[in-house]
């Protein structure tokens, strides 16, 4: 079962070399908990991929697979990886779900990683450590035939976070971001050359009104409880500061 799902992820991640719509969503609850979802819609990439495939390849069982399922992240990990995790990493993986929706013949490929943080400290730990815990070694092995997708998949490791019950701060570390571009920049350039854009949306829903926000590109809803930031990876590469958020609520 694990091998089947890992093969699905492998196929999905290969599509990152063409295009992906990225959406981060944070839903804060009155008790301080927060549901986090990183969504990756690779349907456009699948469409490009399918146009390159021969009819014989399109008719293989692999391309006829249809999936619409959610599984616990921890349960999807090989035992060899799970055994290397410490207690905090294990708890984080057990609190995360991997959702896959795939129908290649209909050009559908969506993957999302969901996590329920119990409080501000839990949320900060999740965002700061998901990209570095040992489970990602397995994801890197899966994606070794494509470019390094780890920063996109696992919480953008080039950010630093400061999160409390009344603020959500994240700032791009320029050194880490430049290192990321050295690895992945050529793939983004290729997508741009193919006239394929890479939309990037961040949505934060708060249980209380926002008092202050420092990003002029971010849109605050009329009730001051939702912050929406819409950009593209091309814009972010030109000006990484676009993704900086300092929100007091």
PDB file of C-alpha atoms in Angstrom:
ATOM      1  CA  UNK A   1       0.000   0.000   0.000  1.00  0.00           C
ATOM      2  CA  UNK A   2       2.776   2.457   0.917  1.00  0.00           C
ATOM      3  CA  UNK A   3       4.581   1.766  -2.366  1.00  0.00           C
ATOM      4  CA  UNK A   4       1.419   2.563  -4.323  1.00  0.00           C
ATOM      5  CA  UNK A   5       0.970   5.951  -2.706  1.00  0.00           C
ATOM      6  CA  UNK A   6       4.649   6.819  -2.971  1.00  0.00           C
ATOM      7  CA  UNK A   7       4.530   6.069  -6.670  1.00  0.00           C
ATOM      8  CA  UNK A   8       1.565   8.440  -6.977  1.00  0.00           C
ATOM      9  CA  UNK A   9       3.515  11.165  -5.197  1.00  0.00           C
ATOM     10  CA  UNK A  10       6.498  10.503  -7.453  1.00  0.00           C
ATOM     11  CA  UNK A  11       4.403  11.002 -10.546  1.00  0.00           C
ATOM     12  CA  UNK A  12       2.845  14.132  -9.091  1.00  0.00           C
ATOM     13  CA  UNK A  13       6.139  15.701  -8.153  1.00  0.00           C
ATOM     14  CA  UNK A  14       7.602  15.115 -11.579  1.00  0.00           C
ATOM     15  CA  UNK A  15       4.981  17.546 -12.781  1.00  0.00           C
ATOM     16  CA  UNK A  16       6.603  20.336 -10.780  1.00  0.00           C
ATOM     17  CA  UNK A  17       9.052  20.688 -13.676  1.00  0.00           C
ATOM     18  CA  UNK A  18       6.163  22.134 -15.682  1.00  0.00           C
ATOM     19  CA  UNK A  19       3.673  23.951 -13.474  1.00  0.00           C
ATOM     20  CA  UNK A  20       1.958  24.008 -10.127  1.00  0.00           C
ATOM     21  CA  UNK A  21      -0.597  26.256  -8.476  1.00  0.00           C
ATOM     22  CA  UNK A  22       0.399  26.691  -4.845  1.00  0.00           C
ATOM     23  CA  UNK A  23      -1.965  27.640  -2.030  1.00  0.00           C
ATOM     24  CA  UNK A  24      -1.205  27.998   1.656  1.00  0.00           C
ATOM     25  CA  UNK A  25      -4.207  28.228   3.973  1.00  0.00           C
ATOM     26  CA  UNK A  26      -4.216  28.929   7.703  1.00  0.00           C
ATOM     27  CA  UNK A  27      -7.470  28.708   9.671  1.00  0.00           C
ATOM     28  CA  UNK A  28      -6.995  29.982  13.231  1.00  0.00           C
ATOM     29  CA  UNK A  29      -9.499  28.947  15.895  1.00  0.00           C
ATOM     30  CA  UNK A  30     -10.586  30.922  18.983  1.00  0.00           C
ATOM     31  CA  UNK A  31      -8.699  28.526  21.279  1.00  0.00           C
ATOM     32  CA  UNK A  32      -5.386  29.196  19.493  1.00  0.00           C
ATOM     33  CA  UNK A  33      -5.380  26.036  17.361  1.00  0.00           C
ATOM     34  CA  UNK A  34      -4.741  26.349  13.635  1.00  0.00           C
ATOM     35  CA  UNK A  35      -5.450  24.115  10.644  1.00  0.00           C
ATOM     36  CA  UNK A  36      -2.741  24.438   7.997  1.00  0.00           C
ATOM     37  CA  UNK A  37      -3.087  23.206   4.417  1.00  0.00           C
ATOM     38  CA  UNK A  38      -0.432  23.315   1.712  1.00  0.00           C
ATOM     39  CA  UNK A  39      -2.200  22.619  -1.567  1.00  0.00           C
ATOM     40  CA  UNK A  40      -0.498  21.835  -4.870  1.00  0.00           C
ATOM     41  CA  UNK A  41      -2.650  21.740  -8.001  1.00  0.00           C
ATOM     42  CA  UNK A  42      -0.610  20.172 -10.805  1.00  0.00           C
ATOM     43  CA  UNK A  43      -3.491  19.736 -13.237  1.00  0.00           C
ATOM     44  CA  UNK A  44      -1.986  22.154 -15.769  1.00  0.00           C
ATOM     45  CA  UNK A  45       1.269  20.248 -15.624  1.00  0.00           C
ATOM     46  CA  UNK A  46      -0.552  16.975 -16.209  1.00  0.00           C
ATOM     47  CA  UNK A  47      -2.206  18.504 -19.258  1.00  0.00           C
ATOM     48  CA  UNK A  48       1.225  19.423 -20.637  1.00  0.00           C
ATOM     49  CA  UNK A  49       2.567  15.985 -19.770  1.00  0.00           C
ATOM     50  CA  UNK A  50      -0.320  14.150 -21.429  1.00  0.00           C
ATOM     51  CA  UNK A  51       0.171  16.083 -24.640  1.00  0.00           C
ATOM     52  CA  UNK A  52       3.718  14.747 -24.779  1.00  0.00           C
ATOM     53  CA  UNK A  53       2.700  11.125 -24.238  1.00  0.00           C
ATOM     54  CA  UNK A  54       2.055   8.663 -27.019  1.00  0.00           C
ATOM     55  CA  UNK A  55      -1.333   6.957 -27.291  1.00  0.00           C
ATOM     56  CA  UNK A  56       0.188   3.656 -26.180  1.00  0.00           C
ATOM     57  CA  UNK A  57       1.540   5.213 -22.985  1.00  0.00           C
ATOM     58  CA  UNK A  58      -1.761   6.938 -22.244  1.00  0.00           C
ATOM     59  CA  UNK A  59      -3.513   3.568 -22.337  1.00  0.00           C
ATOM     60  CA  UNK A  60      -1.255   1.922 -19.751  1.00  0.00           C
ATOM     61  CA  UNK A  61      -2.790   1.059 -16.338  1.00  0.00           C
ATOM     62  CA  UNK A  62      -0.590   3.678 -14.651  1.00  0.00           C
ATOM     63  CA  UNK A  63      -2.196   6.494 -16.616  1.00  0.00           C
ATOM     64  CA  UNK A  64      -5.648   5.043 -16.034  1.00  0.00           C
ATOM     65  CA  UNK A  65      -5.363   5.252 -12.253  1.00  0.00           C
ATOM     66  CA  UNK A  66      -7.984   7.307 -10.415  1.00  0.00           C
ATOM     67  CA  UNK A  67      -7.416   8.264  -6.787  1.00  0.00           C
ATOM     68  CA  UNK A  68      -9.331  10.405  -4.324  1.00  0.00           C
ATOM     69  CA  UNK A  69      -8.054   9.573  -0.880  1.00  0.00           C
ATOM     70  CA  UNK A  70      -6.588  10.914   2.347  1.00  0.00           C
ATOM     71  CA  UNK A  71      -4.083   9.064   4.486  1.00  0.00           C
ATOM     72  CA  UNK A  72      -2.150   9.860   7.616  1.00  0.00           C
ATOM     73  CA  UNK A  73       1.350  11.127   6.807  1.00  0.00           C
ATOM     74  CA  UNK A  74       2.956   8.953   9.445  1.00  0.00           C
ATOM     75  CA  UNK A  75       1.237   5.785   8.244  1.00  0.00           C
ATOM     76  CA  UNK A  76       2.528   6.440   4.702  1.00  0.00           C
ATOM     77  CA  UNK A  77       6.153   6.502   5.811  1.00  0.00           C
ATOM     78  CA  UNK A  78       8.366   3.431   5.433  1.00  0.00           C
ATOM     79  CA  UNK A  79       9.263   1.792   8.745  1.00  0.00           C
ATOM     80  CA  UNK A  80      12.933   2.592   8.128  1.00  0.00           C
ATOM     81  CA  UNK A  81      12.122   6.324   8.164  1.00  0.00           C
ATOM     82  CA  UNK A  82       9.634   6.197  11.039  1.00  0.00           C
ATOM     83  CA  UNK A  83      12.149   4.483  13.313  1.00  0.00           C
ATOM     84  CA  UNK A  84      14.577   7.400  12.940  1.00  0.00           C
ATOM     85  CA  UNK A  85      12.081  10.044  14.085  1.00  0.00           C
ATOM     86  CA  UNK A  86      12.198  11.555  17.561  1.00  0.00           C
ATOM     87  CA  UNK A  87       9.064  11.983  19.667  1.00  0.00           C
ATOM     88  CA  UNK A  88       8.293  15.512  18.403  1.00  0.00           C
ATOM     89  CA  UNK A  89       8.772  14.546  14.761  1.00  0.00           C
ATOM     90  CA  UNK A  90       6.575  11.509  15.212  1.00  0.00           C
ATOM     91  CA  UNK A  91       3.843  13.582  16.848  1.00  0.00           C
ATOM     92  CA  UNK A  92       3.984  16.090  14.006  1.00  0.00           C
ATOM     93  CA  UNK A  93       3.768  13.397  11.331  1.00  0.00           C
ATOM     94  CA  UNK A  94       0.882  11.685  13.120  1.00  0.00           C
ATOM     95  CA  UNK A  95      -0.976  15.010  13.177  1.00  0.00           C
ATOM     96  CA  UNK A  96      -0.591  15.497   9.429  1.00  0.00           C
ATOM     97  CA  UNK A  97      -2.602  14.061   6.544  1.00  0.00           C
ATOM     98  CA  UNK A  98      -1.721  13.635   2.896  1.00  0.00           C
ATOM     99  CA  UNK A  99      -4.608  14.045   0.445  1.00  0.00           C
ATOM    100  CA  UNK A 100      -4.349  12.916  -3.179  1.00  0.00           C
ATOM    101  CA  UNK A 101      -6.840  13.487  -5.979  1.00  0.00           C
ATOM    102  CA  UNK A 102      -5.763  12.108  -9.330  1.00  0.00           C
ATOM    103  CA  UNK A 103      -7.403  11.369 -12.656  1.00  0.00           C
ATOM    104  CA  UNK A 104      -4.779  11.754 -15.358  1.00  0.00           C
ATOM    105  CA  UNK A 105      -7.154  11.206 -18.252  1.00  0.00           C
ATOM    106  CA  UNK A 106      -9.156  14.201 -17.009  1.00  0.00           C
ATOM    107  CA  UNK A 107      -5.978  16.212 -16.339  1.00  0.00           C
ATOM    108  CA  UNK A 108      -6.526  16.216 -12.581  1.00  0.00           C
ATOM    109  CA  UNK A 109      -3.637  16.005 -10.131  1.00  0.00           C
ATOM    110  CA  UNK A 110      -3.902  17.623  -6.702  1.00  0.00           C
ATOM    111  CA  UNK A 111      -1.866  16.939  -3.590  1.00  0.00           C
ATOM    112  CA  UNK A 112      -2.253  18.612  -0.219  1.00  0.00           C
ATOM    113  CA  UNK A 113      -0.584  18.287   3.165  1.00  0.00           C
ATOM    114  CA  UNK A 114      -2.797  19.105   6.137  1.00  0.00           C
ATOM    115  CA  UNK A 115      -1.859  19.639   9.762  1.00  0.00           C
ATOM    116  CA  UNK A 116      -3.773  20.634  12.876  1.00  0.00           C
ATOM    117  CA  UNK A 117      -1.597  22.675  15.249  1.00  0.00           C
ATOM    118  CA  UNK A 118      -2.871  22.665  18.820  1.00  0.00           C
ATOM    119  CA  UNK A 119      -1.526  26.117  19.694  1.00  0.00           C
ATOM    120  CA  UNK A 120       0.879  28.854  18.566  1.00  0.00           C
ATOM    121  CA  UNK A 121       3.969  26.974  19.751  1.00  0.00           C
ATOM    122  CA  UNK A 122       2.856  23.832  17.932  1.00  0.00           C
ATOM    123  CA  UNK A 123       2.262  25.827  14.741  1.00  0.00           C
ATOM    124  CA  UNK A 124       5.695  27.439  14.879  1.00  0.00           C
ATOM    125  CA  UNK A 125       7.375  24.076  15.468  1.00  0.00           C
ATOM    126  CA  UNK A 126       5.507  22.553  12.538  1.00  0.00           C
ATOM    127  CA  UNK A 127       6.421  25.336  10.110  1.00  0.00           C
ATOM    128  CA  UNK A 128      10.059  25.430  11.172  1.00  0.00           C
ATOM    129  CA  UNK A 129      10.706  21.689  11.240  1.00  0.00           C
ATOM    130  CA  UNK A 130       8.595  20.007   8.575  1.00  0.00           C
ATOM    131  CA  UNK A 131      11.212  20.723   5.912  1.00  0.00           C
ATOM    132  CA  UNK A 132      14.050  19.190   7.897  1.00  0.00           C
ATOM    133  CA  UNK A 133      12.638  16.127   9.645  1.00  0.00           C
ATOM    134  CA  UNK A 134      13.693  12.721   8.452  1.00  0.00           C
ATOM    135  CA  UNK A 135      10.477  12.007   6.541  1.00  0.00           C
ATOM    136  CA  UNK A 136      11.685  14.446   3.915  1.00  0.00           C
ATOM    137  CA  UNK A 137      14.673  12.253   3.175  1.00  0.00           C
ATOM    138  CA  UNK A 138      12.184   9.785   1.740  1.00  0.00           C
ATOM    139  CA  UNK A 139      10.480  12.508  -0.309  1.00  0.00           C
ATOM    140  CA  UNK A 140      13.827  13.618  -1.674  1.00  0.00           C
ATOM    141  CA  UNK A 141      14.589  10.049  -2.723  1.00  0.00           C
ATOM    142  CA  UNK A 142      11.250   9.903  -4.498  1.00  0.00           C
ATOM    143  CA  UNK A 143      11.925  13.141  -6.359  1.00  0.00           C
ATOM    144  CA  UNK A 144      15.584  12.659  -7.178  1.00  0.00           C
ATOM    145  CA  UNK A 145      14.795  12.437 -10.905  1.00  0.00           C
ATOM    146  CA  UNK A 146      13.279  15.901 -10.857  1.00  0.00           C
ATOM    147  CA  UNK A 147      14.389  19.130  -9.213  1.00  0.00           C
ATOM    148  CA  UNK A 148      14.459  19.673  -5.457  1.00  0.00           C
ATOM    149  CA  UNK A 149      10.808  20.177  -4.473  1.00  0.00           C
ATOM    150  CA  UNK A 150      11.377  20.059  -0.735  1.00  0.00           C
ATOM    151  CA  UNK A 151      11.094  23.827  -0.100  1.00  0.00           C
ATOM    152  CA  UNK A 152       7.735  23.925  -1.914  1.00  0.00           C
ATOM    153  CA  UNK A 153       6.299  20.804  -0.358  1.00  0.00           C
ATOM    154  CA  UNK A 154       7.313  21.114   3.240  1.00  0.00           C
ATOM    155  CA  UNK A 155       6.715  24.616   4.426  1.00  0.00           C
ATOM    156  CA  UNK A 156       9.206  26.769   2.558  1.00  0.00           C
ATOM    157  CA  UNK A 157      12.360  26.142   4.562  1.00  0.00           C
ATOM    158  CA  UNK A 158      13.692  29.581   3.631  1.00  0.00           C
ATOM    159  CA  UNK A 159      11.353  31.298   6.135  1.00  0.00           C
ATOM    160  CA  UNK A 160      11.947  32.242   9.751  1.00  0.00           C
ATOM    161  CA  UNK A 161       8.851  32.348  11.958  1.00  0.00           C
ATOM    162  CA  UNK A 162       7.703  34.115  15.094  1.00  0.00           C
ATOM    163  CA  UNK A 163       4.213  33.051  16.139  1.00  0.00           C
ATOM    164  CA  UNK A 164       2.297  33.804  19.344  1.00  0.00           C
ATOM    165  CA  UNK A 165      -1.360  34.027  20.362  1.00  0.00           C
ATOM    166  CA  UNK A 166      -1.463  37.556  18.938  1.00  0.00           C
ATOM    167  CA  UNK A 167       0.915  37.626  15.991  1.00  0.00           C
ATOM    168  CA  UNK A 168       1.994  35.714  12.915  1.00  0.00           C
ATOM    169  CA  UNK A 169       5.392  36.806  11.599  1.00  0.00           C
ATOM    170  CA  UNK A 170       7.390  35.178   8.827  1.00  0.00           C
ATOM    171  CA  UNK A 171      10.352  36.601   6.940  1.00  0.00           C
ATOM    172  CA  UNK A 172      12.320  35.112   4.078  1.00  0.00           C
ATOM    173  CA  UNK A 173      15.943  34.334   4.880  1.00  0.00           C
ATOM    174  CA  UNK A 174      17.660  35.701   1.762  1.00  0.00           C
ATOM    175  CA  UNK A 175      20.650  33.376   2.070  1.00  0.00           C
ATOM    176  CA  UNK A 176      18.442  30.282   2.208  1.00  0.00           C
ATOM    177  CA  UNK A 177      16.207  31.614  -0.554  1.00  0.00           C
ATOM    178  CA  UNK A 178      19.168  32.231  -2.858  1.00  0.00           C
ATOM    179  CA  UNK A 179      20.380  28.689  -2.167  1.00  0.00           C
ATOM    180  CA  UNK A 180      16.905  27.431  -3.116  1.00  0.00           C
ATOM    181  CA  UNK A 181      17.009  29.374  -6.385  1.00  0.00           C
ATOM    182  CA  UNK A 182      20.370  27.846  -7.297  1.00  0.00           C
ATOM    183  CA  UNK A 183      18.747  24.418  -7.125  1.00  0.00           C
ATOM    184  CA  UNK A 184      15.309  25.133  -8.561  1.00  0.00           C
ATOM    185  CA  UNK A 185      15.655  28.356 -10.543  1.00  0.00           C
ATOM    186  CA  UNK A 186      16.339  26.652 -13.865  1.00  0.00           C
ATOM    187  CA  UNK A 187      13.069  24.723 -13.648  1.00  0.00           C
ATOM    188  CA  UNK A 188      11.087  27.877 -12.947  1.00  0.00           C
ATOM    189  CA  UNK A 189      12.847  29.555 -15.879  1.00  0.00           C
ATOM    190  CA  UNK A 190      11.860  26.627 -18.090  1.00  0.00           C
ATOM    191  CA  UNK A 191       8.222  26.941 -17.056  1.00  0.00           C
ATOM    192  CA  UNK A 192       8.313  30.663 -17.779  1.00  0.00           C
ATOM    193  CA  UNK A 193       9.814  30.003 -21.217  1.00  0.00           C
ATOM    194  CA  UNK A 194       6.876  27.692 -21.904  1.00  0.00           C
ATOM    195  CA  UNK A 195       4.548  30.606 -20.985  1.00  0.00           C
ATOM    196  CA  UNK A 196       3.406  28.684 -17.914  1.00  0.00           C
ATOM    197  CA  UNK A 197       2.820  30.801 -14.836  1.00  0.00           C
ATOM    198  CA  UNK A 198       3.036  29.530 -11.252  1.00  0.00           C
ATOM    199  CA  UNK A 199       0.342  31.257  -9.154  1.00  0.00           C
ATOM    200  CA  UNK A 200       0.971  31.450  -5.422  1.00  0.00           C
ATOM    201  CA  UNK A 201      -1.787  32.270  -2.942  1.00  0.00           C
ATOM    202  CA  UNK A 202      -1.627  32.611   0.834  1.00  0.00           C
ATOM    203  CA  UNK A 203      -4.873  32.794   2.845  1.00  0.00           C
ATOM    204  CA  UNK A 204      -4.999  33.381   6.591  1.00  0.00           C
ATOM    205  CA  UNK A 205      -8.336  33.267   8.404  1.00  0.00           C
ATOM    206  CA  UNK A 206      -8.249  34.661  11.937  1.00  0.00           C
ATOM    207  CA  UNK A 207     -10.679  34.185  14.819  1.00  0.00           C
ATOM    208  CA  UNK A 208     -10.235  37.845  15.798  1.00  0.00           C
ATOM    209  CA  UNK A 209      -9.803  41.066  13.780  1.00  0.00           C
ATOM    210  CA  UNK A 210      -6.341  41.901  12.435  1.00  0.00           C
ATOM    211  CA  UNK A 211      -4.876  44.997  14.077  1.00  0.00           C
ATOM    212  CA  UNK A 212      -1.890  45.558  11.822  1.00  0.00           C
ATOM    213  CA  UNK A 213      -0.258  44.065   8.730  1.00  0.00           C
ATOM    214  CA  UNK A 214       2.984  45.155   7.084  1.00  0.00           C
ATOM    215  CA  UNK A 215       2.568  43.772   3.541  1.00  0.00           C
ATOM    216  CA  UNK A 216       1.026  46.300   1.136  1.00  0.00           C
ATOM    217  CA  UNK A 217       0.299  43.564  -1.423  1.00  0.00           C
ATOM    218  CA  UNK A 218      -1.823  41.594   1.051  1.00  0.00           C
ATOM    219  CA  UNK A 219      -5.583  42.243   1.013  1.00  0.00           C
ATOM    220  CA  UNK A 220      -7.486  42.535   4.284  1.00  0.00           C
ATOM    221  CA  UNK A 221     -11.174  41.589   4.243  1.00  0.00           C
ATOM    222  CA  UNK A 222     -13.894  44.053   5.308  1.00  0.00           C
ATOM    223  CA  UNK A 223     -14.307  42.321   8.674  1.00  0.00           C
ATOM    224  CA  UNK A 224     -10.497  42.322   9.141  1.00  0.00           C
ATOM    225  CA  UNK A 225     -10.473  38.578   9.777  1.00  0.00           C
ATOM    226  CA  UNK A 226      -8.988  37.353   6.490  1.00  0.00           C
ATOM    227  CA  UNK A 227      -5.657  38.198   4.877  1.00  0.00           C
ATOM    228  CA  UNK A 228      -5.106  37.163   1.243  1.00  0.00           C
ATOM    229  CA  UNK A 229      -1.816  37.430  -0.596  1.00  0.00           C
ATOM    230  CA  UNK A 230      -1.773  36.589  -4.311  1.00  0.00           C
ATOM    231  CA  UNK A 231       1.415  36.550  -6.365  1.00  0.00           C
ATOM    232  CA  UNK A 232       3.466  34.229  -8.597  1.00  0.00           C
ATOM    233  CA  UNK A 233       6.769  32.432  -8.158  1.00  0.00           C
ATOM    234  CA  UNK A 234       8.186  34.667 -10.888  1.00  0.00           C
ATOM    235  CA  UNK A 235       7.363  37.762  -8.826  1.00  0.00           C
ATOM    236  CA  UNK A 236       8.729  36.146  -5.671  1.00  0.00           C
ATOM    237  CA  UNK A 237      12.025  35.324  -7.357  1.00  0.00           C
ATOM    238  CA  UNK A 238      12.382  38.966  -8.399  1.00  0.00           C
ATOM    239  CA  UNK A 239      11.374  40.298  -4.986  1.00  0.00           C
ATOM    240  CA  UNK A 240      11.340  37.686  -2.174  1.00  0.00           C
ATOM    241  CA  UNK A 241      10.163  40.323   0.323  1.00  0.00           C
ATOM    242  CA  UNK A 242       6.695  40.040  -1.258  1.00  0.00           C
ATOM    243  CA  UNK A 243       6.153  36.940   0.880  1.00  0.00           C
ATOM    244  CA  UNK A 244       7.114  38.561   4.184  1.00  0.00           C
ATOM    245  CA  UNK A 245       4.179  38.793   6.544  1.00  0.00           C
ATOM    246  CA  UNK A 246       3.982  40.503   9.912  1.00  0.00           C
ATOM    247  CA  UNK A 247       0.423  40.316  11.179  1.00  0.00           C
ATOM    248  CA  UNK A 248      -0.794  41.427  14.604  1.00  0.00           C
ATOM    249  CA  UNK A 249      -4.278  40.341  15.658  1.00  0.00           C
TER     250      UNK A 249
END
